[in-house]
Short mmCIF file of C-alpha atoms in Angstrom, two decimals:
data_model
loop_
_atom_site.label_atom_id
_atom_site.label_comp_id
_atom_site.label_asym_id
_atom_site.label_seq_id
_atom_site.Cartn_x
_atom_site.Cartn_y
_atom_site.Cartn_z
CA MET A 8 -34.75 9.31 -16.04
CA SER A 9 -35.34 6.97 -13.45
CA MET A 10 -38.04 4.35 -12.89
CA ILE A 11 -38.93 0.55 -11.93
CA THR A 12 -40.18 -1.22 -14.08
CA ALA A 13 -40.17 -4.70 -12.52
CA THR A 14 -40.43 -6.24 -8.94
CA THR A 15 -40.76 -8.79 -6.25
CA TRP A 16 -40.35 -10.88 -2.92
CA VAL A 17 -38.40 -13.11 -0.97
CA PRO A 18 -39.68 -14.59 1.71
CA ARG A 19 -37.99 -14.87 5.02
CA GLY A 20 -34.94 -17.80 5.82
CA PHE A 21 -34.02 -18.31 1.81
CA ALA A 22 -31.75 -15.37 2.46
CA ALA A 23 -28.14 -16.29 3.58
CA PRO A 24 -27.24 -14.83 6.65
CA PHE A 25 -23.80 -13.45 5.31
CA PRO A 26 -23.91 -12.76 1.43
CA GLU A 27 -20.31 -13.80 0.22
CA LYS A 28 -17.46 -11.50 -1.37
CA TYR A 29 -17.72 -12.83 -4.60
CA GLN A 30 -14.74 -14.57 -5.69
CA PHE A 31 -12.08 -14.02 -8.99
CA ASP A 32 -10.34 -17.48 -8.85
CA GLU A 33 -8.97 -19.08 -11.68
CA ASP A 34 -12.37 -21.28 -12.52
CA GLU A 35 -14.54 -17.24 -12.88
CA TYR A 36 -11.89 -16.58 -15.00
CA GLU A 37 -12.45 -19.07 -17.88
CA ARG A 38 -15.72 -18.85 -17.45
CA ILE A 39 -16.17 -14.99 -18.07
CA SER A 40 -13.70 -14.90 -20.36
CA GLN A 41 -15.49 -17.62 -22.47
CA LEU A 42 -18.53 -14.68 -22.08
CA ALA A 43 -16.36 -11.46 -22.97
CA LYS A 44 -15.39 -12.79 -26.00
CA LEU A 45 -19.07 -13.40 -27.02
CA GLN A 46 -18.96 -10.36 -26.22
CA LEU A 47 -16.68 -8.69 -28.44
CA ASP A 48 -17.82 -11.26 -31.21
CA ASP A 49 -21.13 -8.95 -31.47
CA ALA A 50 -19.10 -6.46 -31.28
CA LYS A 51 -16.61 -7.21 -34.63
CA GLU A 52 -20.09 -8.42 -36.68
CA ASP A 53 -22.01 -5.10 -36.03
CA LEU A 54 -18.36 -3.42 -37.18
CA GLU A 55 -18.04 -5.70 -39.71
CA GLU A 56 -21.87 -5.16 -41.10
CA ALA A 57 -21.64 -1.19 -40.29
CA GLN A 58 -18.51 -1.53 -42.96
CA ALA A 59 -19.87 -3.60 -45.23
CA GLU A 60 -23.20 -0.57 -45.34
CA LYS A 61 -20.98 1.94 -46.31
CA LYS A 62 -19.03 0.15 -49.15
CA GLY A 63 -22.56 -0.38 -50.85
CA THR A 64 -22.79 2.84 -50.34
CA SER A 65 -19.01 4.74 -51.25
CA SER A 66 -17.93 4.53 -54.51
CA GLY A 67 -14.47 5.40 -55.97
CA LYS A 68 -11.49 7.14 -54.60
CA SER A 69 -14.03 7.56 -50.99
CA ARG A 70 -14.91 4.38 -51.57
CA SER A 71 -11.54 3.34 -51.15
CA LYS A 72 -10.43 6.19 -48.44
CA ASN A 73 -13.47 5.00 -45.51
CA HIS A 74 -11.70 1.43 -46.49
CA ASP A 75 -9.15 2.64 -45.20
CA ASP A 76 -10.37 4.16 -42.11
CA ASP A 77 -11.91 0.97 -41.53
CA ASP A 78 -8.34 -0.65 -41.39
CA ASP A 79 -7.53 1.70 -39.01
CA ASP A 80 -10.37 1.40 -36.44
CA LEU A 81 -9.32 -2.14 -37.04
CA LYS A 82 -5.64 -1.89 -36.53
CA GLU A 83 -5.80 0.38 -33.10
CA TYR A 84 -8.06 -2.32 -31.52
CA ASP A 85 -6.54 -4.88 -33.01
CA LEU A 86 -9.51 -7.17 -33.58
CA GLU A 87 -8.48 -8.50 -36.49
CA HIS A 88 -6.45 -10.73 -33.49
CA TYR A 89 -8.20 -10.38 -30.21
CA ASP A 90 -9.00 -13.71 -30.60
CA ASP A 91 -5.38 -15.56 -31.33
CA GLU A 92 -4.44 -18.23 -28.26
CA VAL A 93 -1.83 -16.00 -26.03
CA ASP A 94 1.88 -16.85 -25.57
CA ASP A 95 2.45 -18.39 -22.70
CA ALA A 96 6.10 -17.09 -23.35
CA ALA A 97 4.82 -13.48 -23.89
CA GLY A 98 4.99 -13.58 -20.52
CA ASP A 99 1.67 -10.78 -17.98
CA THR A 100 -0.49 -9.36 -20.03
CA MET A 101 -2.19 -6.30 -19.76
CA ALA A 102 -5.22 -7.32 -20.06
CA MET A 103 -8.35 -6.25 -18.50
CA PHE A 104 -7.58 -9.37 -16.03
CA GLY A 105 -3.89 -9.89 -17.36
CA ASN A 106 -2.58 -13.57 -17.06
CA ALA A 107 -4.19 -15.51 -14.26
CA ASN A 108 -1.52 -17.99 -14.51
CA ASN A 109 1.13 -15.95 -13.40
CA LEU A 110 -0.93 -13.84 -10.46
CA VAL A 111 1.10 -14.63 -7.32
CA PHE A 112 -1.42 -15.73 -4.61
CA HIS A 113 -0.22 -15.79 -0.59
CA GLU A 114 -2.11 -17.73 2.20
CA ASN A 115 -1.46 -14.87 4.82
CA ASP A 116 -2.57 -11.17 4.16
CA GLU A 117 1.44 -10.66 5.80
CA ASP A 118 3.76 -12.88 3.25
CA ASP A 119 1.82 -10.24 0.32
CA PRO A 120 4.39 -7.39 0.00
CA TYR A 121 2.14 -5.24 -0.83
CA ILE A 122 -0.55 -5.46 1.75
CA THR A 123 0.73 -3.61 4.78
CA MET A 124 -2.69 -2.04 6.18
CA GLN A 125 -3.15 -2.95 9.20
CA GLY A 126 -6.09 -3.97 10.78
CA ALA A 127 -7.91 -5.20 8.17
CA GLU A 128 -9.86 -7.99 9.41
CA ASP A 129 -11.12 -6.40 11.76
CA ASP A 130 -12.44 -4.06 8.60
CA ASP A 131 -13.72 -7.27 6.77
CA ASP A 132 -15.37 -8.52 10.29
CA ASP A 133 -17.58 -5.12 9.92
CA GLU A 134 -18.75 -5.93 5.99
CA ARG A 135 -19.46 -8.72 6.66
CA GLU A 136 -21.48 -7.46 9.89
CA GLU A 137 -23.08 -4.78 7.38
CA LEU A 138 -24.21 -7.40 4.75
CA GLN A 139 -25.55 -9.59 7.39
CA ILE A 140 -29.25 -10.37 6.98
CA LEU A 141 -31.59 -11.02 9.91
CA ALA A 142 -34.26 -14.36 9.65
CA THR A 143 -37.07 -11.79 10.77
CA ASP A 144 -35.53 -9.27 7.44
CA ASN A 145 -37.67 -10.10 4.02
CA LEU A 146 -35.55 -9.03 -0.17
CA VAL A 147 -37.72 -6.60 -2.45
CA LEU A 148 -35.54 -6.96 -6.10
CA ALA A 149 -37.04 -4.15 -7.36
CA GLY A 150 -36.13 -3.94 -11.96
CA ARG A 151 -35.05 -0.23 -12.13
CA ILE A 152 -33.71 1.60 -14.91
CA GLU A 153 -31.52 5.05 -14.25
CA ASP A 154 -30.40 7.45 -17.21
CA GLU A 155 -29.25 4.57 -19.95
CA VAL A 156 -27.68 2.34 -16.72
CA ALA A 157 -29.90 -0.48 -16.00
CA HIS A 158 -30.16 -3.02 -12.45
CA LEU A 159 -31.04 -5.35 -9.75
CA GLU A 160 -31.55 -3.42 -7.28
CA VAL A 161 -31.79 -6.27 -3.66
CA TYR A 162 -33.55 -4.04 -0.41
CA VAL A 163 -33.54 -5.31 3.79
CA TYR A 164 -37.18 -4.30 5.00
CA GLU A 165 -37.13 -4.77 8.39
CA ASP A 166 -40.32 -4.08 9.35
CA GLY A 167 -39.87 -4.34 12.89
CA ASP A 168 -38.19 -1.07 12.96
CA ASP A 169 -40.33 0.32 9.14
CA ASN A 170 -36.45 0.65 7.07
CA LEU A 171 -36.50 0.24 3.80
CA TYR A 172 -31.87 -0.05 2.64
CA VAL A 173 -29.69 -1.38 -0.88
CA HIS A 174 -28.18 -3.62 0.26
CA HIS A 175 -27.04 -4.70 -2.61
CA ASP A 176 -27.39 -4.23 -7.03
CA ILE A 177 -26.96 -5.95 -10.46
CA MET A 178 -25.75 -4.12 -13.16
CA LEU A 179 -27.52 -5.64 -16.38
CA PRO A 180 -27.81 -5.49 -20.04
CA ALA A 181 -31.11 -3.71 -20.79
CA ILE A 182 -33.91 -2.34 -19.11
CA PRO A 183 -35.77 -5.10 -16.98
CA LEU A 184 -39.42 -5.98 -16.98
CA ALA A 185 -39.45 -9.59 -15.32
CA VAL A 186 -38.46 -9.86 -12.26
CA GLU A 187 -38.93 -14.02 -10.23
CA TRP A 188 -37.22 -15.04 -7.92
CA LEU A 189 -35.88 -18.78 -7.54
CA ASP A 190 -35.16 -21.11 -4.68
CA LEU A 191 -33.65 -24.09 -6.39
CA PRO A 192 -29.58 -23.04 -6.44
CA VAL A 193 -28.78 -22.85 -10.95
CA GLY A 194 -25.19 -22.67 -12.63
CA LYS A 195 -21.99 -22.54 -11.40
CA SER A 196 -23.40 -23.05 -8.20
CA ALA A 197 -26.16 -26.10 -8.89
CA GLY A 198 -27.15 -28.95 -7.22
CA ASN A 199 -29.99 -29.81 -5.72
CA GLY A 200 -30.37 -27.63 -2.72
CA LYS A 201 -32.10 -24.64 -0.96
CA GLY A 202 -31.64 -21.59 -3.37
CA ASN A 203 -31.73 -17.81 -3.47
CA PHE A 204 -31.39 -16.56 -6.90
CA VAL A 205 -33.64 -14.32 -10.19
CA ALA A 206 -34.34 -15.04 -13.57
CA ILE A 207 -34.52 -11.46 -14.92
CA GLY A 208 -36.14 -10.81 -18.41
CA THR A 209 -35.37 -7.80 -19.91
CA MET A 210 -35.25 -6.08 -23.12
CA ASP A 211 -33.27 -8.17 -24.65
CA PRO A 212 -33.98 -11.68 -25.45
CA ASP A 213 -31.98 -13.54 -22.59
CA ILE A 214 -32.63 -14.35 -19.00
CA GLU A 215 -29.88 -14.43 -16.61
CA LEU A 216 -30.23 -15.94 -13.66
CA TRP A 217 -28.46 -14.92 -11.07
CA ASN A 218 -27.26 -15.72 -6.89
CA LEU A 219 -28.90 -12.97 -4.63
CA ASP A 220 -25.99 -14.81 -1.68
CA VAL A 221 -23.36 -13.20 -3.22
CA VAL A 222 -22.51 -9.91 -3.45
CA ASP A 223 -20.75 -7.38 -6.57
CA SER A 224 -21.01 -10.47 -9.03
CA MET A 225 -19.64 -9.77 -12.38
CA TYR A 226 -22.02 -11.91 -13.94
CA PRO A 227 -24.87 -13.92 -14.10
CA ASP A 228 -24.53 -17.87 -13.27
CA ALA A 229 -26.37 -18.68 -15.83
CA VAL A 230 -27.68 -17.52 -19.10
CA LEU A 231 -31.19 -18.89 -20.34
CA GLY A 232 -30.89 -18.12 -24.03
CA GLN A 233 -28.30 -18.27 -27.06
CA GLY A 234 -25.60 -16.79 -25.78
CA ALA A 235 -25.63 -19.51 -22.94
CA GLU A 236 -26.03 -22.09 -25.93
CA ASP A 237 -22.73 -19.58 -28.42
CA ALA A 238 -20.67 -19.85 -24.59
CA ALA A 239 -20.81 -24.12 -24.75
CA ASN A 240 -19.65 -22.78 -27.58
CA ALA A 241 -16.89 -20.79 -27.77
CA ASP A 242 -14.40 -23.50 -28.21
CA LYS A 243 -15.47 -25.68 -30.64
CA PRO A 244 -14.74 -24.29 -34.81
CA LYS A 245 -18.16 -22.72 -36.75
CA LYS A 246 -19.46 -20.46 -39.74
CA LYS A 247 -20.35 -17.13 -39.12
CA LYS A 248 -23.34 -16.28 -38.55
CA LYS A 249 -24.80 -12.88 -37.34
CA LYS A 250 -27.58 -13.65 -34.20
CA SER A 251 -30.73 -15.50 -34.83
CA LYS A 252 -33.58 -13.24 -35.01
CA LYS A 253 -36.10 -15.84 -36.07
CA VAL A 254 -38.46 -17.37 -33.88
CA ASN A 255 -37.23 -20.92 -32.77
CA ASP A 256 -37.56 -23.65 -30.03
CA ASN A 257 -34.91 -23.26 -28.29
CA PHE A 258 -34.46 -20.03 -27.55
CA HIS A 259 -36.73 -15.73 -27.40
CA VAL A 260 -35.34 -14.16 -30.34
CA ASP A 261 -36.96 -10.42 -28.98
CA SER A 262 -37.55 -9.66 -25.19
CA VAL A 263 -38.74 -11.57 -22.47
CA LEU A 264 -42.42 -9.87 -21.09
CA SER A 265 -42.95 -12.30 -18.20
CA LEU A 266 -41.54 -15.25 -15.84
CA ALA A 267 -43.55 -17.93 -13.40
CA ALA A 268 -41.55 -19.96 -11.72
CA ASN A 269 -42.57 -23.68 -11.19
CA ARG A 270 -42.79 -24.39 -6.87
CA GLN A 271 -43.95 -28.11 -7.33
CA HIS A 272 -41.69 -28.54 -10.51
CA ARG A 273 -38.43 -26.15 -8.66
CA ASN A 274 -36.63 -27.28 -12.16
CA LEU A 275 -38.87 -25.06 -14.49
CA LEU A 276 -39.37 -21.17 -14.90
CA ALA A 277 -42.01 -20.74 -17.90
CA SER A 278 -41.81 -17.64 -20.00
CA SER A 279 -42.99 -15.07 -22.27
CA SER A 280 -42.03 -12.65 -25.01
CA ALA A 281 -42.56 -9.88 -28.06
CA ASP A 282 -41.71 -13.10 -29.78
CA LYS A 283 -44.76 -14.87 -29.68
CA THR A 284 -44.18 -17.32 -27.81
CA VAL A 285 -44.34 -19.27 -24.49
CA LYS A 286 -40.77 -21.32 -23.94
CA LEU A 287 -40.38 -24.07 -21.29
CA TRP A 288 -37.00 -24.26 -19.20
CA ASP A 289 -35.40 -26.48 -17.61
CA LEU A 290 -33.27 -25.54 -15.00
CA ASN A 291 -31.08 -28.21 -14.18
CA THR A 292 -29.99 -27.82 -18.15
CA THR A 293 -30.77 -24.23 -18.48
CA LYS A 294 -31.84 -26.08 -21.37
CA CYS A 295 -35.62 -24.70 -22.98
CA ALA A 296 -37.85 -27.56 -22.88
CA LYS A 297 -41.04 -27.23 -25.06
CA SER A 298 -41.13 -23.86 -27.34
CA TYR A 299 -45.60 -22.67 -26.94
CA THR A 300 -46.78 -21.08 -29.13
CA TYR A 301 -50.42 -20.27 -28.55
CA HIS A 302 -50.82 -17.32 -29.03
CA THR A 303 -51.02 -14.25 -32.39
CA ASP A 304 -48.96 -10.99 -30.85
CA LYS A 305 -47.08 -10.45 -27.26
CA VAL A 306 -47.27 -13.05 -25.03
CA CYS A 307 -46.73 -10.62 -21.94
CA SER A 308 -47.97 -12.66 -18.78
CA VAL A 309 -48.08 -16.25 -16.86
CA ALA A 310 -48.56 -18.51 -14.26
CA TRP A 311 -48.67 -22.12 -12.69
CA HIS A 312 -52.19 -23.51 -11.99
CA PRO A 313 -51.17 -23.81 -7.84
CA VAL A 314 -52.08 -27.30 -7.49
CA GLU A 315 -52.25 -28.80 -10.48
CA SER A 316 -49.07 -28.28 -11.12
CA THR A 317 -47.38 -28.77 -15.43
CA VAL A 318 -50.90 -26.44 -16.22
CA LEU A 319 -50.27 -22.89 -17.02
CA LEU A 320 -52.50 -19.59 -18.30
CA SER A 321 -51.29 -17.28 -20.96
CA GLY A 322 -52.03 -13.65 -21.36
CA SER A 323 -51.58 -11.87 -25.18
CA TYR A 324 -51.74 -9.12 -26.44
CA ASP A 325 -54.10 -11.02 -29.44
CA ARG A 326 -56.64 -10.04 -26.29
CA THR A 327 -57.04 -14.17 -24.96
CA VAL A 328 -55.82 -16.26 -22.00
CA VAL A 329 -55.34 -19.55 -22.87
CA ALA A 330 -55.02 -22.14 -19.61
CA ALA A 331 -52.42 -25.70 -21.07
CA ASP A 332 -50.98 -28.43 -19.85
CA MET A 333 -47.08 -28.62 -20.52
CA ARG A 334 -47.18 -32.13 -20.74
CA ALA A 335 -49.62 -32.22 -24.19
CA PRO A 336 -48.51 -29.15 -26.40
CA GLU A 337 -50.19 -30.71 -29.48
CA ALA A 338 -53.49 -30.90 -27.89
CA LYS A 339 -56.80 -28.05 -27.91
CA ALA A 340 -56.41 -26.04 -24.48
CA PRO A 341 -59.02 -23.19 -24.02
CA ARG A 342 -59.30 -20.48 -24.35
CA TRP A 343 -61.31 -17.27 -23.31
CA GLY A 344 -61.69 -13.94 -24.57
CA VAL A 345 -61.47 -9.54 -23.58
CA GLU A 346 -62.58 -6.53 -24.66
CA SER A 347 -58.63 -5.61 -25.26
CA ASP A 348 -54.57 -5.94 -24.78
CA VAL A 349 -54.25 -8.16 -21.97
CA GLU A 350 -51.72 -7.57 -19.02
CA THR A 351 -51.66 -9.57 -16.40
CA VAL A 352 -53.41 -13.26 -15.84
CA ARG A 353 -52.78 -14.72 -12.74
CA TRP A 354 -54.63 -17.95 -10.48
CA ASN A 355 -57.04 -16.95 -6.98
CA PRO A 356 -55.29 -18.76 -4.55
CA HIS A 357 -57.49 -19.76 -2.28
CA ASP A 358 -59.74 -21.20 -5.01
CA PRO A 359 -57.96 -22.27 -7.80
CA ASN A 360 -61.14 -23.47 -9.71
CA TYR A 361 -60.44 -19.35 -11.07
CA PHE A 362 -58.13 -16.59 -12.42
CA TYR A 363 -58.13 -12.94 -12.76
CA ILE A 364 -57.10 -10.99 -15.94
CA SER A 365 -56.81 -7.66 -16.44
CA THR A 366 -56.34 -5.03 -19.75
CA GLU A 367 -54.93 -1.98 -21.78
CA ASN A 368 -58.68 -0.58 -20.60
CA GLY A 369 -58.69 -1.25 -17.20
CA MET A 370 -61.29 -3.88 -16.80
CA VAL A 371 -60.37 -6.63 -14.25
CA HIS A 372 -62.70 -10.32 -15.27
CA TYR A 373 -62.82 -13.14 -12.89
CA HIS A 374 -63.85 -16.06 -14.50
CA ASP A 375 -64.41 -20.42 -14.44
CA THR A 376 -62.11 -22.45 -15.42
CA ARG A 377 -64.83 -24.99 -15.89
CA MET A 378 -67.22 -23.16 -17.96
CA ALA A 379 -64.17 -22.43 -20.78
CA PRO A 380 -65.82 -20.91 -23.74
CA ALA A 381 -66.54 -22.92 -27.70
CA ASP A 382 -65.68 -19.69 -28.56
CA PRO A 383 -62.87 -16.40 -27.31
CA SER A 384 -65.50 -14.78 -28.36
CA GLN A 385 -68.51 -15.66 -26.11
CA SER A 386 -66.27 -15.35 -22.85
CA LYS A 387 -69.17 -15.29 -19.98
CA PRO A 388 -66.71 -14.05 -16.50
CA ALA A 389 -68.01 -14.31 -13.23
CA TRP A 390 -67.60 -10.80 -13.15
CA VAL A 391 -66.66 -8.15 -14.87
CA LEU A 392 -64.75 -4.73 -13.05
CA GLN A 393 -63.47 -1.36 -14.14
CA ALA A 394 -61.54 -1.09 -11.80
CA HIS A 395 -59.76 2.45 -12.98
CA ASP A 396 -60.03 4.36 -16.16
CA GLU A 397 -56.45 4.21 -17.83
CA SER A 398 -54.64 0.73 -18.12
CA ILE A 399 -54.03 -1.77 -15.23
CA SER A 400 -49.87 -1.52 -15.87
CA SER A 401 -49.89 -3.79 -12.63
CA PHE A 402 -52.01 -6.33 -10.00
CA ASP A 403 -51.50 -9.01 -7.13
CA ILE A 404 -53.61 -10.55 -4.98
CA ASN A 405 -52.63 -11.31 -1.82
CA PRO A 406 -51.49 -14.69 -1.14
CA VAL A 407 -52.66 -15.14 2.19
CA ILE A 408 -55.15 -13.12 3.30
CA PRO A 409 -58.17 -14.27 0.98
CA GLY A 410 -60.45 -12.23 -1.47
CA PHE A 411 -57.45 -8.72 -0.57
CA LEU A 412 -56.95 -7.86 -4.30
CA VAL A 413 -54.56 -4.38 -5.68
CA THR A 414 -54.57 -3.05 -9.01
CA GLY A 415 -51.47 -0.55 -10.35
CA SER A 416 -52.24 2.08 -13.46
CA THR A 417 -50.87 4.49 -15.20
CA ASP A 418 -53.31 7.26 -13.12
CA LYS A 419 -50.84 6.72 -10.79
CA GLN A 420 -53.62 5.32 -8.53
CA VAL A 421 -53.21 2.28 -6.29
CA LYS A 422 -56.40 0.87 -5.20
CA LEU A 423 -57.42 -1.80 -2.64
CA TRP A 424 -60.53 -4.44 -3.47
CA ASN A 425 -62.31 -6.44 -1.24
CA VAL A 426 -63.53 -9.90 -3.19
CA GLN A 427 -66.41 -11.01 -1.63
CA GLU A 428 -69.45 -14.10 -2.73
CA ASN A 429 -71.71 -11.02 -3.83
CA GLY A 430 -68.96 -9.44 -5.98
CA PRO A 431 -65.65 -6.86 -5.67
CA SER A 432 -65.35 -3.88 -3.74
CA MET A 433 -63.52 -1.47 -3.42
CA VAL A 434 -61.77 -0.92 -0.18
CA VAL A 435 -59.24 2.29 -0.80
CA SER A 436 -57.47 4.37 -3.38
CA ARG A 437 -54.23 6.13 -2.22
CA ASP A 438 -52.06 7.34 -5.12
CA LEU A 439 -48.62 7.27 -2.98
CA GLY A 440 -46.22 9.62 -5.00
CA VAL A 441 -44.27 6.60 -6.88
CA GLY A 442 -45.98 8.23 -10.91
CA ARG A 443 -47.46 6.13 -13.12
CA VAL A 444 -48.04 2.74 -11.04
CA PHE A 445 -45.50 -0.05 -12.97
CA SER A 446 -45.42 -2.88 -10.01
CA THR A 447 -47.17 -3.75 -6.70
CA SER A 448 -47.42 -7.29 -5.11
CA PHE A 449 -47.84 -8.38 -1.21
CA ALA A 450 -45.22 -9.79 0.74
CA PRO A 451 -45.59 -13.07 1.17
CA ASP A 452 -45.64 -14.48 4.28
CA LYS A 453 -47.69 -14.65 6.89
CA GLU A 454 -46.09 -12.36 9.29
CA VAL A 455 -46.07 -9.76 6.95
CA GLY A 456 -49.06 -11.02 5.45
CA PHE A 457 -50.78 -7.30 4.61
CA ARG A 458 -47.43 -5.02 3.17
CA LEU A 459 -46.87 -4.61 -0.30
CA ALA A 460 -44.85 -2.76 -2.68
CA VAL A 461 -46.11 -0.39 -4.52
CA ALA A 462 -43.24 1.31 -7.34
CA GLY A 463 -43.53 2.87 -10.35
CA SER A 464 -41.98 6.09 -12.75
CA LYS A 465 -40.67 7.72 -10.50
CA GLY A 466 -38.29 5.56 -8.74
CA SER A 467 -39.20 5.18 -5.59
CA VAL A 468 -40.02 2.25 -3.35
CA GLN A 469 -42.30 2.19 -1.10
CA ILE A 470 -44.02 -0.33 1.38
CA TRP A 471 -47.51 -0.67 2.48
CA ASP A 472 -49.26 -1.64 6.28
CA THR A 473 -52.37 -1.63 4.91
CA SER A 474 -52.91 -2.77 8.37
CA THR A 475 -52.33 0.36 9.37
CA ASN A 476 -55.00 1.59 7.15
CA ALA A 477 -58.93 2.95 9.26
CA ALA A 478 -61.30 0.86 6.00
CA VAL A 479 -59.47 -2.33 5.48
CA ARG A 480 -59.42 -2.73 9.38
CA ALA A 481 -63.21 -3.10 8.88
CA ALA A 482 -62.90 -4.86 5.99
CA PHE A 483 -60.61 -7.61 6.41
CA ALA A 484 -61.54 -7.23 10.21
CA SER A 485 -64.34 -10.32 9.40
CA LYS A 486 -60.88 -12.64 7.62
CA VAL A 487 -58.90 -11.10 9.73
CA PRO A 488 -59.60 -11.58 14.00
CA GLN A 489 -56.04 -11.68 15.29
CA MET A 490 -55.62 -8.22 13.55
CA LYS A 491 -53.51 -5.71 15.77
CA PRO A 492 -55.82 -2.02 16.73
CA GLY A 493 -54.16 -0.13 14.46
CA GLY A 494 -52.71 3.81 15.38
CA LYS A 495 -50.15 6.39 12.92
CA GLU A 496 -50.08 4.46 8.98
CA ARG A 497 -47.59 2.81 7.95
CA LEU A 498 -45.35 3.67 5.10
CA VAL A 499 -41.18 2.81 4.42
CA GLY A 500 -39.71 3.75 1.99
CA LEU A 501 -35.68 4.66 1.44
CA GLU A 502 -36.43 8.28 2.22
CA GLU A 503 -38.16 9.43 4.96
CA SER A 504 -39.13 12.95 5.10
CA ASP A 505 -41.08 11.98 1.57
CA THR A 506 -42.36 9.13 2.93
CA ASP A 507 -43.58 10.91 5.22
CA SER A 508 -44.88 13.83 2.46
CA ASP A 509 -47.04 11.54 0.48
CA SER A 510 -48.30 9.22 3.61
CA ASP A 511 -49.37 13.21 4.82
CA GLU A 512 -51.17 13.88 1.31
CA GLY A 513 -52.64 10.84 1.06
CA GLU A 514 -54.33 10.19 4.24
CA SER A 515 -56.30 14.66 3.24
CA GLY A 516 -56.43 14.24 -0.30
CA ASP A 517 -55.32 11.64 -2.53
CA GLU A 518 -57.69 8.52 -0.59
CA GLU A 519 -60.91 7.52 -0.62
CA GLU A 520 -62.29 5.02 0.92
CA GLY A 521 -65.30 2.73 -0.66
CA GLU A 522 -67.00 0.63 0.84
CA GLN A 523 -69.24 1.05 -0.12
CA GLU A 524 -68.47 1.58 -3.88
CA LYS A 525 -69.22 -1.58 -6.44
CA GLY A 526 -68.12 -0.51 -9.98
CA TRP A 527 -68.51 -4.32 -11.19
CA GLU A 528 -70.46 -6.62 -12.43
CA SER A 529 -72.17 -9.91 -11.60
CA MET A 530 -71.99 -11.97 -15.47
CA GLU A 531 -74.42 -15.08 -13.69
CA GLU A 532 -77.58 -13.55 -14.10
#
């Protein structure tokens, strides 16, 4: 089984031209030793809990026998002494990394008797060239689960060459649910300069932050959550206790469903969770600055206002959406209601007075913040659209072209919409061969404004140049007068043969052009 659950783009100009190879030095050894020790602590706690349960259900001789077996297990792995101080006099160890202090470092390869290969520098130059990222390249980040192994794939998209390839990947602890690009250096790379990082929310409650300009990293640069607190206190004496499952103000205790980076206050990251809370993180300190409980069910989506930078929109399975000022947590925030579970919330970047809500029932609601209802049940959207018969599992707004929307659904269809003064109309509907659609995201740069990344349950990513579709060109010609005349429709994936077949199928039978079709109704009358 392979599927892609989330994607996002990295704007041009932020990726390092030559990403670095991961360097494992003494400082890094100390850092990951603490993280690895925490993982062993958790494993030991789980083992002891299992032993306690076994003892509680056993009796007589059987209980004694099980106890002896457990002791044998402990002796085999020496879990009773795994965190004891290592005696320097004992010399080198046979641990995974050995004793870093006893390693011999050579300034030049010629001085190292174990390096006998000639031309190593040429190989390094070749590898460096292979990792090069050009200023005209975009990175596309995709969270993948394959055969129960989770990782983040970092793609390079070369628009001029119609090429998409995997640059490197990052191993993850659990199924990825949210991927958010960050332009601020964090963790061990912290500073005020420009960064190229990613925040990843998974089925685990901790949020991992990774440097995208470093290849083959072993551990994240920083962790937001209880794991980070435990690491910071690893050397302090503490009472034995299990990981907290109780909702609190310091970290999430359930899956992280959505992430939103604040582009104006770059050190702020908002997260929402299945634990029903929204949390605000300070990336400079990697600590939770504030926790909010606006909802009574899982909070599945958050989005920062594009102008009023302290206002956060949040949507929940409690079928409400809240627009709250993070500076006034005690103030009563306006709340809107919808007919089913919220899937996604998005501000309109071209008119920030409005926002969109997509729902489990396949509906899109368009609301004016100036028309906040006294009660959620009295919500009156400017218009509502029945976009799909099944859940709208993905939704995005083109940041460059006004009124250009995309919806993706578990019905396997990707639909493009043109929103005008009189409401939305469908431009085209396509099955791009990605299976159930889990992610649709427009490129962030003007040069590739019509490019759309689509991914889903079949584990493939497709980059669709929507400007090469005749219906799209006709619909947006007035909004983008400099649009180039189209030729053959462009659909770029990892496997060119599959891409061609998908494109042919879409043009022959799986495409519906619907400039005249309107599945919406005005709510203003």
